[in-house]
Short mmCIF file of C-alpha atoms in Angstrom, two decimals:
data_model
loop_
_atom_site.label_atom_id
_atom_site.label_comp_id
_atom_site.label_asym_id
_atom_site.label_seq_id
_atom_site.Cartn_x
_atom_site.Cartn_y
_atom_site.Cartn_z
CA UNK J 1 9.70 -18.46 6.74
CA UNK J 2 8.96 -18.78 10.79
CA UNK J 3 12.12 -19.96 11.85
CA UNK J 4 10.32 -22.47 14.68
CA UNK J 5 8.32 -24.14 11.59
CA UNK J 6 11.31 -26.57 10.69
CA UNK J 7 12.20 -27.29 14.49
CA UNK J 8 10.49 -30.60 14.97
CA UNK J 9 12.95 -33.04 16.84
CA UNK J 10 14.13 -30.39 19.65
CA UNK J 11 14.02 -31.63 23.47
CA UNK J 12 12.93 -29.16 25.14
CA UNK J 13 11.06 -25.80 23.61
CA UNK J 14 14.44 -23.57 22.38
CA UNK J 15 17.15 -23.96 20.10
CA UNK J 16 20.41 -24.88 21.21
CA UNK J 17 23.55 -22.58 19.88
CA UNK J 18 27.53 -23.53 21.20
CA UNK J 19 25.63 -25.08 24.22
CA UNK J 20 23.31 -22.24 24.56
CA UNK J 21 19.65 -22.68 24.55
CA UNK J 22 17.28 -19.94 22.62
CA UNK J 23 13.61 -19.75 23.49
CA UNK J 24 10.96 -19.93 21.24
CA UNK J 25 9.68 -16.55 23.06
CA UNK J 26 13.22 -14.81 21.90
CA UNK J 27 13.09 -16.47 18.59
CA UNK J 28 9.15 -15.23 18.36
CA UNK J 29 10.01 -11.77 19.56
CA UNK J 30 12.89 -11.29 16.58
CA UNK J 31 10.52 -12.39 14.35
CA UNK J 32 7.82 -10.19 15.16
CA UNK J 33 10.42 -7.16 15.20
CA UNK J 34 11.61 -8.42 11.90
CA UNK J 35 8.18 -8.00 10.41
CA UNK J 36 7.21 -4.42 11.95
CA UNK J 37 11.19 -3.32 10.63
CA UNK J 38 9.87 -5.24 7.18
CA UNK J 39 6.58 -3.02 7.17
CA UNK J 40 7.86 0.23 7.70
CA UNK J 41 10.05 0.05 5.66
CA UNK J 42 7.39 -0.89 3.34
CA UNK J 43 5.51 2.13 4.17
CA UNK J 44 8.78 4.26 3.96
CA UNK J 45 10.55 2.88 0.49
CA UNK J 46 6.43 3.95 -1.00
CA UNK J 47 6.72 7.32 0.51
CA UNK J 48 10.23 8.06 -0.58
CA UNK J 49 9.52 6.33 -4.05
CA UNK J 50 6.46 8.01 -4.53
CA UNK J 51 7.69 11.78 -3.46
CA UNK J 52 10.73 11.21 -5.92
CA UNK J 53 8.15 10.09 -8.75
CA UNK J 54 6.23 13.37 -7.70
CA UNK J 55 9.49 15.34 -9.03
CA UNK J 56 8.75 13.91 -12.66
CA UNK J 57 5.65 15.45 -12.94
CA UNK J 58 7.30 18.68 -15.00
CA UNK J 59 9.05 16.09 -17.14
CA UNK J 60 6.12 13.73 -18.46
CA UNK J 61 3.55 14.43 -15.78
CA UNK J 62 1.63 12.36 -13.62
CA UNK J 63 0.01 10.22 -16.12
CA UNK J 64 3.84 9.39 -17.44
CA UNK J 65 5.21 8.94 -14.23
CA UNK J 66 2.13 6.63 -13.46
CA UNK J 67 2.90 4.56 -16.81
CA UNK J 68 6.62 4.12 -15.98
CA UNK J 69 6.07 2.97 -12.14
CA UNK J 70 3.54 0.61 -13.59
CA UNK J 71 4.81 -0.56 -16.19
CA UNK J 72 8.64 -1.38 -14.59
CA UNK J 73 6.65 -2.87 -11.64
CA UNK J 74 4.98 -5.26 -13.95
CA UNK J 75 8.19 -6.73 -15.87
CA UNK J 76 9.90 -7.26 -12.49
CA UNK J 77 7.03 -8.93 -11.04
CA UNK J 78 6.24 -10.94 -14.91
CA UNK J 79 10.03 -11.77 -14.32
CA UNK J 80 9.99 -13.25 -10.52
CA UNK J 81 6.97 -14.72 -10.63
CA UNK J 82 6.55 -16.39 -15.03
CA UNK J 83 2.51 -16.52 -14.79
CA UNK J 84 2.66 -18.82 -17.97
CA UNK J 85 4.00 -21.84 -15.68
CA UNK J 86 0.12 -21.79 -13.44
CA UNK J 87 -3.08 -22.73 -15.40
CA UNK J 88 -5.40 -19.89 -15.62
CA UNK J 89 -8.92 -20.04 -15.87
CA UNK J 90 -11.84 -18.27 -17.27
CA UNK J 91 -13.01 -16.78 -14.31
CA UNK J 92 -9.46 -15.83 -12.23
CA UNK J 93 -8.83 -14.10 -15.72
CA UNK J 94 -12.17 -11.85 -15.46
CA UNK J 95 -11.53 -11.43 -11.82
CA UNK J 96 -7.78 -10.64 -12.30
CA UNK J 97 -8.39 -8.68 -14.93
CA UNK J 98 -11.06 -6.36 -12.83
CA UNK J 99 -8.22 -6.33 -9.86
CA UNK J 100 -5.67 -5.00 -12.58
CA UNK J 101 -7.94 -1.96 -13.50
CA UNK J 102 -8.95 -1.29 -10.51
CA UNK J 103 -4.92 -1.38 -9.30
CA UNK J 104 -4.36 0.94 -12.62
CA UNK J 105 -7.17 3.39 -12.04
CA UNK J 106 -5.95 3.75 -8.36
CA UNK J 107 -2.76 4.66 -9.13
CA UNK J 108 -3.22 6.93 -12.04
CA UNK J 109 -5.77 8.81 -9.96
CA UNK J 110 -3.77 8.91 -7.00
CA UNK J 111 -0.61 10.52 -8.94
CA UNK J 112 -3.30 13.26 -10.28
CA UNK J 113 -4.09 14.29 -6.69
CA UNK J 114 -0.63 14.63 -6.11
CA UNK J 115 -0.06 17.54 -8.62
CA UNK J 116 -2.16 19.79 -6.80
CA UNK J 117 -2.27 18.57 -3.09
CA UNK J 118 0.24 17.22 -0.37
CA UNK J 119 1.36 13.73 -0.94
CA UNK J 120 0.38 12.91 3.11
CA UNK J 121 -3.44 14.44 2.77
CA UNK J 122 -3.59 12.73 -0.88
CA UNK J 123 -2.92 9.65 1.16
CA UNK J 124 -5.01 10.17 4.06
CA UNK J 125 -8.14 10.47 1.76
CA UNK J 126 -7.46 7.80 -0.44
CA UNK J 127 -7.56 5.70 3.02
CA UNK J 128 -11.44 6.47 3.20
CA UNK J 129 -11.70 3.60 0.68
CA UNK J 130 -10.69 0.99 2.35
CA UNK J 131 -11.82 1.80 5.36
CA UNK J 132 -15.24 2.25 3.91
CA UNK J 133 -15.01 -1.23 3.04
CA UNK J 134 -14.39 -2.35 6.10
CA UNK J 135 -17.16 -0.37 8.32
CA UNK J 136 -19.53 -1.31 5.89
CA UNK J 137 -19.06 -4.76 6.08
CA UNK J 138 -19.02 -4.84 9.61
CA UNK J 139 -22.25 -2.32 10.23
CA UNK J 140 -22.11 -2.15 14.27
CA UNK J 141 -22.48 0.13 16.97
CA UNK J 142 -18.40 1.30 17.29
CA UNK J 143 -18.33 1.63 13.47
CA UNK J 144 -20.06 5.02 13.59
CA UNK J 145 -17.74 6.18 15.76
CA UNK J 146 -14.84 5.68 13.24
CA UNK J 147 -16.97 7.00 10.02
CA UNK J 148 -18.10 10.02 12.30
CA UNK J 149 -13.56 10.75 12.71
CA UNK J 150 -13.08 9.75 9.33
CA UNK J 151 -15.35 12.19 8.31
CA UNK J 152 -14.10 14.58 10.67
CA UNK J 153 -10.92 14.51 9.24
CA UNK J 154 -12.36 14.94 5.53
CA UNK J 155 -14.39 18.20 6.56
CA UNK J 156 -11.10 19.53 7.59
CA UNK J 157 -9.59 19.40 4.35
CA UNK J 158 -12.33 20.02 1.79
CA UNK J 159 -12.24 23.64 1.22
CA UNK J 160 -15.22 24.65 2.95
CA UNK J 161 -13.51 26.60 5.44
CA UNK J 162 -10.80 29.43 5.81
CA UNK J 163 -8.53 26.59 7.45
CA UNK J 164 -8.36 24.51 4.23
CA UNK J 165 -9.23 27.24 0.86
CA UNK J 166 -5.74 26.86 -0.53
CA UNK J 167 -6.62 23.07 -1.01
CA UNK J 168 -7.65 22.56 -4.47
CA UNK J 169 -10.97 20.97 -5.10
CA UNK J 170 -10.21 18.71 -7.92
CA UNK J 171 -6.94 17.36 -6.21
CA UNK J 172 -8.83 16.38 -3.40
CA UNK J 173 -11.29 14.64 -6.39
CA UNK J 174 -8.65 12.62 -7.80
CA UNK J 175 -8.17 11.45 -3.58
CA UNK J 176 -11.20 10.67 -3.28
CA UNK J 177 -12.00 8.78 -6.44
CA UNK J 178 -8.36 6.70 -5.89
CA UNK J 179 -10.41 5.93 -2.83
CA UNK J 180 -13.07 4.88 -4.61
CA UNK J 181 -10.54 2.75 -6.68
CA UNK J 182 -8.54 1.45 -3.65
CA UNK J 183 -11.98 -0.38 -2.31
CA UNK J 184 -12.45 -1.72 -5.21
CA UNK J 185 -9.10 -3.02 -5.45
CA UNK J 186 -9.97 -5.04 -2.66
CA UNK J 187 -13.24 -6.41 -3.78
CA UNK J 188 -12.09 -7.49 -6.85
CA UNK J 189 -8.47 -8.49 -5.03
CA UNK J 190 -10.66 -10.54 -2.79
CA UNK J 191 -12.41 -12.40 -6.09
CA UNK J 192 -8.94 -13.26 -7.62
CA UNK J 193 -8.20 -14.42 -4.39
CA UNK J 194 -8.52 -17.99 -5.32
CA UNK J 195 -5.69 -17.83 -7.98
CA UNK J 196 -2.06 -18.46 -7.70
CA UNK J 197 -0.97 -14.94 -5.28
CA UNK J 198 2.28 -14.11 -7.81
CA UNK J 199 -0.27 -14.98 -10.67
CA UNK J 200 -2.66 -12.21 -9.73
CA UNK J 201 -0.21 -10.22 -8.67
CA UNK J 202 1.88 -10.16 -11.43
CA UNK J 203 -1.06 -10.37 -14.34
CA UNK J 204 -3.19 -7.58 -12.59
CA UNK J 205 0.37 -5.39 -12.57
CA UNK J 206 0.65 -6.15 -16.13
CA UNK J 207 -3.25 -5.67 -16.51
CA UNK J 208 -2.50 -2.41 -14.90
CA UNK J 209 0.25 -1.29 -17.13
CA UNK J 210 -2.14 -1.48 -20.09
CA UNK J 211 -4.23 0.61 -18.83
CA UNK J 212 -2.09 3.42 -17.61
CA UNK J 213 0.38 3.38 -20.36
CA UNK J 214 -1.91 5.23 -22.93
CA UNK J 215 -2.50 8.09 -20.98
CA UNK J 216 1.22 8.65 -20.30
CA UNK J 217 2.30 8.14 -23.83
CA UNK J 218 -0.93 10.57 -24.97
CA UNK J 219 0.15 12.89 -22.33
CA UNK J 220 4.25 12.87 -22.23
CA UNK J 221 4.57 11.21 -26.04
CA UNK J 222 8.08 9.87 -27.16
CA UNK J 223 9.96 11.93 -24.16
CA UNK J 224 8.22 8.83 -21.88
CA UNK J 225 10.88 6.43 -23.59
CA UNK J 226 14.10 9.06 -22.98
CA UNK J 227 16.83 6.92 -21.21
CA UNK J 228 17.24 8.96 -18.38
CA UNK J 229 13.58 9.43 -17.68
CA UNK J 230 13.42 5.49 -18.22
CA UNK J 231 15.78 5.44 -15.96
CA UNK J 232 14.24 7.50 -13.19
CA UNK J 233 10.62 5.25 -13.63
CA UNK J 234 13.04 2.34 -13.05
CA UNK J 235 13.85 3.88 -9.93
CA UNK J 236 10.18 4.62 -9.07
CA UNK J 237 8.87 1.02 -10.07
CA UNK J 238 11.29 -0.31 -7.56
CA UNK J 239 10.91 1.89 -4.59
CA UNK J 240 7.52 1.92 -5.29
CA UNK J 241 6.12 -1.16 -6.15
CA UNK J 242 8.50 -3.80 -6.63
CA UNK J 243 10.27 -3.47 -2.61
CA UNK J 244 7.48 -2.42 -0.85
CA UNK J 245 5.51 -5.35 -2.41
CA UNK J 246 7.93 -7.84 -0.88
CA UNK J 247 8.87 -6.21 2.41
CA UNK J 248 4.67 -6.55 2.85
CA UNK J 249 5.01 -10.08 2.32
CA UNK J 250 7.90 -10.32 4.69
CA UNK J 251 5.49 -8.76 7.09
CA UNK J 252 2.41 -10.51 6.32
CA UNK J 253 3.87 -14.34 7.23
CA UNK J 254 4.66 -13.12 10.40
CA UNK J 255 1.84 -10.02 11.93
CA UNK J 256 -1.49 -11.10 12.99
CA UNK J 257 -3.93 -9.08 10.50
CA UNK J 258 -4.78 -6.81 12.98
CA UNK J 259 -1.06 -5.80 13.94
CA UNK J 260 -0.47 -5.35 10.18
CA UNK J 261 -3.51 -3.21 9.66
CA UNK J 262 -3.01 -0.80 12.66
CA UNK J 263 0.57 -0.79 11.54
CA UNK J 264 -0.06 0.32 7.98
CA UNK J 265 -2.82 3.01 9.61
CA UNK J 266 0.35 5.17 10.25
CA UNK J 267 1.06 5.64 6.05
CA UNK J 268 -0.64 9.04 6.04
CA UNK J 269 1.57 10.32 8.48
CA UNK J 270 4.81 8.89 7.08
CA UNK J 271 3.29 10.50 3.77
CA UNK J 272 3.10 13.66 5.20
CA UNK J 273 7.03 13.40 7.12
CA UNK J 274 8.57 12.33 3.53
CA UNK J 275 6.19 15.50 1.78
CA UNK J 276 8.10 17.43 4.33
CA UNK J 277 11.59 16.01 4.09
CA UNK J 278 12.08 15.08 0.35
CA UNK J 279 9.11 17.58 -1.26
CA UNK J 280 9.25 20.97 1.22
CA UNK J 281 5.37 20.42 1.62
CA UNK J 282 4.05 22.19 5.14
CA UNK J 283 0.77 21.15 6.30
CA UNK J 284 -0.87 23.47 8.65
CA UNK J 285 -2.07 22.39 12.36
CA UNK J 286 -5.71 21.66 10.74
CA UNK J 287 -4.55 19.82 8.16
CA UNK J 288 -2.19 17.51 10.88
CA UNK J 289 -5.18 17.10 12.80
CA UNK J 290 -7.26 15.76 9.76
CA UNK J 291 -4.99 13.27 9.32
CA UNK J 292 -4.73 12.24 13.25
CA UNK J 293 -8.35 11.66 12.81
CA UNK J 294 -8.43 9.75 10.02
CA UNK J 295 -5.66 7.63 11.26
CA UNK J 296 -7.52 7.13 14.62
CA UNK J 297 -10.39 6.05 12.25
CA UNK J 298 -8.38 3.60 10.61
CA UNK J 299 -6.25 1.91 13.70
CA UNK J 300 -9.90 2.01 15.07
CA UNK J 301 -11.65 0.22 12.54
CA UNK J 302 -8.54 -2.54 12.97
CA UNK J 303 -8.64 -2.85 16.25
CA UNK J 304 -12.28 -3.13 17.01
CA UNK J 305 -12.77 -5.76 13.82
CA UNK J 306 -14.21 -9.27 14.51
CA UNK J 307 -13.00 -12.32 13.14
CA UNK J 308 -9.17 -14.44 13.21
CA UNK J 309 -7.08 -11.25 13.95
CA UNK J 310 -3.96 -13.48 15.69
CA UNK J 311 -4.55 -15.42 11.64
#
């Protein structure tokens, strides 16, 4: 919570501590800090989580590893947030419902990328979704000048070139389609928008668990439910799902929309650093550059958007 919401009976404009008086510019300053510390360490606990879920994938395999971040995330959210106590209607059930598949499908596609491609280019591409949605909403003059470095970026690293061969095709697929997934995440997002937040949240996890889970149990089978691996999905729910999740809500109450989505533009990269660091992944110069561009695309897109950015 703003920590100037509750000051309503002060004198003059600042807080007063042992005879010392704060500004609201310091206090607004902290805050603001507070939230860009809050979302990259979003950004970083979902790198880190998801290059240690990455090293499952000889265990129970993507599909497994997909099942047990999903399905932890969804008890810990079903836990914080008990659904039952908000009345749920028809339609926020159909549109929550939609938003949990589509959350589901993005994920388990997204973890298929990653056993053939770099966990920062699997990102990158799966950020053409979104920011499809956005340019196409919009439809002005600038837009075409983010599509045309999106794009860019996305010649670089299909393998039509000598640059990018050693990519393989169907990894960069599953990208693409999690793209695909990750737009309509936010349609449908946007339709269950009208519900209770930790409602949809936590009943489109749980929506999303349902659908994941059979394809890790058909792929991985009863070593899915081995303590230790339950253990290690645990781990993976949390970093994540579950702490990411509420360091973006931290950040959220306290960015304009604009800050936050320039801010979160820089996920491909910090990807592509925790590939490096935690999974030994080099990316060539091309490959750096692809995601520069797409990047640019994105914090372009943000920047140049209409409509309440200071919200």
């Amino acid at each position: 919570m703003r920590l100037w919401g509750k000051m309503r009976h002060r004198p003059e404009p600042g807080l007063q501590f042992s005879g010392r008086e704060l500004p609201l510019s310091r206090i607004k300053q902290s805050d603001t800090l507070l939230a860009v510390l809050a979302l990259i360490g979003s950004m970083a606990s979902l790198c880190v989580g998801t290059s240690f879920a990455k090293s499952l994938f000889g265990a129970i395999g993507a599909q497994g590893t997909v099942a047990l971040r999903v399905g932890f995330a969804a008890l810990i959210l079903i836990c914080v947030w008990r659904p039952w106590r908000f009345a749920l209607s028809g339609a926020h059930a159909r549109a929550i419902a939609l938003y949990g598949a589509a959350l589901g499908a993005t994920n388990l596609l997204f973890y298929m990328s990653l056993r053939t491609i770099p966990l920062g280019l699997a990102i990158a591409i799966e950020f053409t979704g979104p920011l499809a949605v956005a340019v196409l909403s919009s439809r002005r003059a600038i837009d075409f000048l983010w599509i045309a470095c999106a794009v860019a970026g996305l010649i670089l690293l299909l393998p039509l070139g000598q640059a990018s061969t050693h990519l393989d095709p169907v990894g960069i697929g599953f990208a693409l389609a999690a793209g695909v997934g990750w737009a309509l995440y936010i349609v449908f997002g946007q339709m269950a928008g009208s519900a209770h937040g930790g409602q949809a949240t936590s009943l489109g996890m749980t929506m999303a668990a349902l659908l994941a889970f059979p394809f890790g149990v058909a792929h991985a089978g009863v070593e899915l439910f081995s303590p230790a691996l339950l253990l290690s999905g645990l781990a993976v729910g949390l970093l994540s799902s579950a702490i990411p999740y509420s360091l973006e809500m931290v950040a959220l109450k306290r960015l304009p929309r604009r800050t936050f989505g320039i801010l979160l533009s820089l996920e491909p990269a910090m990807g592509a650093l925790a590939g490096l660091a935690f999974l030994h992944e080099q990316l060539t110069p091309v490959q750096w550059v692809a995601i520069a561009a797409i990047i640019t695309a994105s914090i372009g897109c943000t920047a140049t958007s209409r409509g309440k950015s200071q919200a």
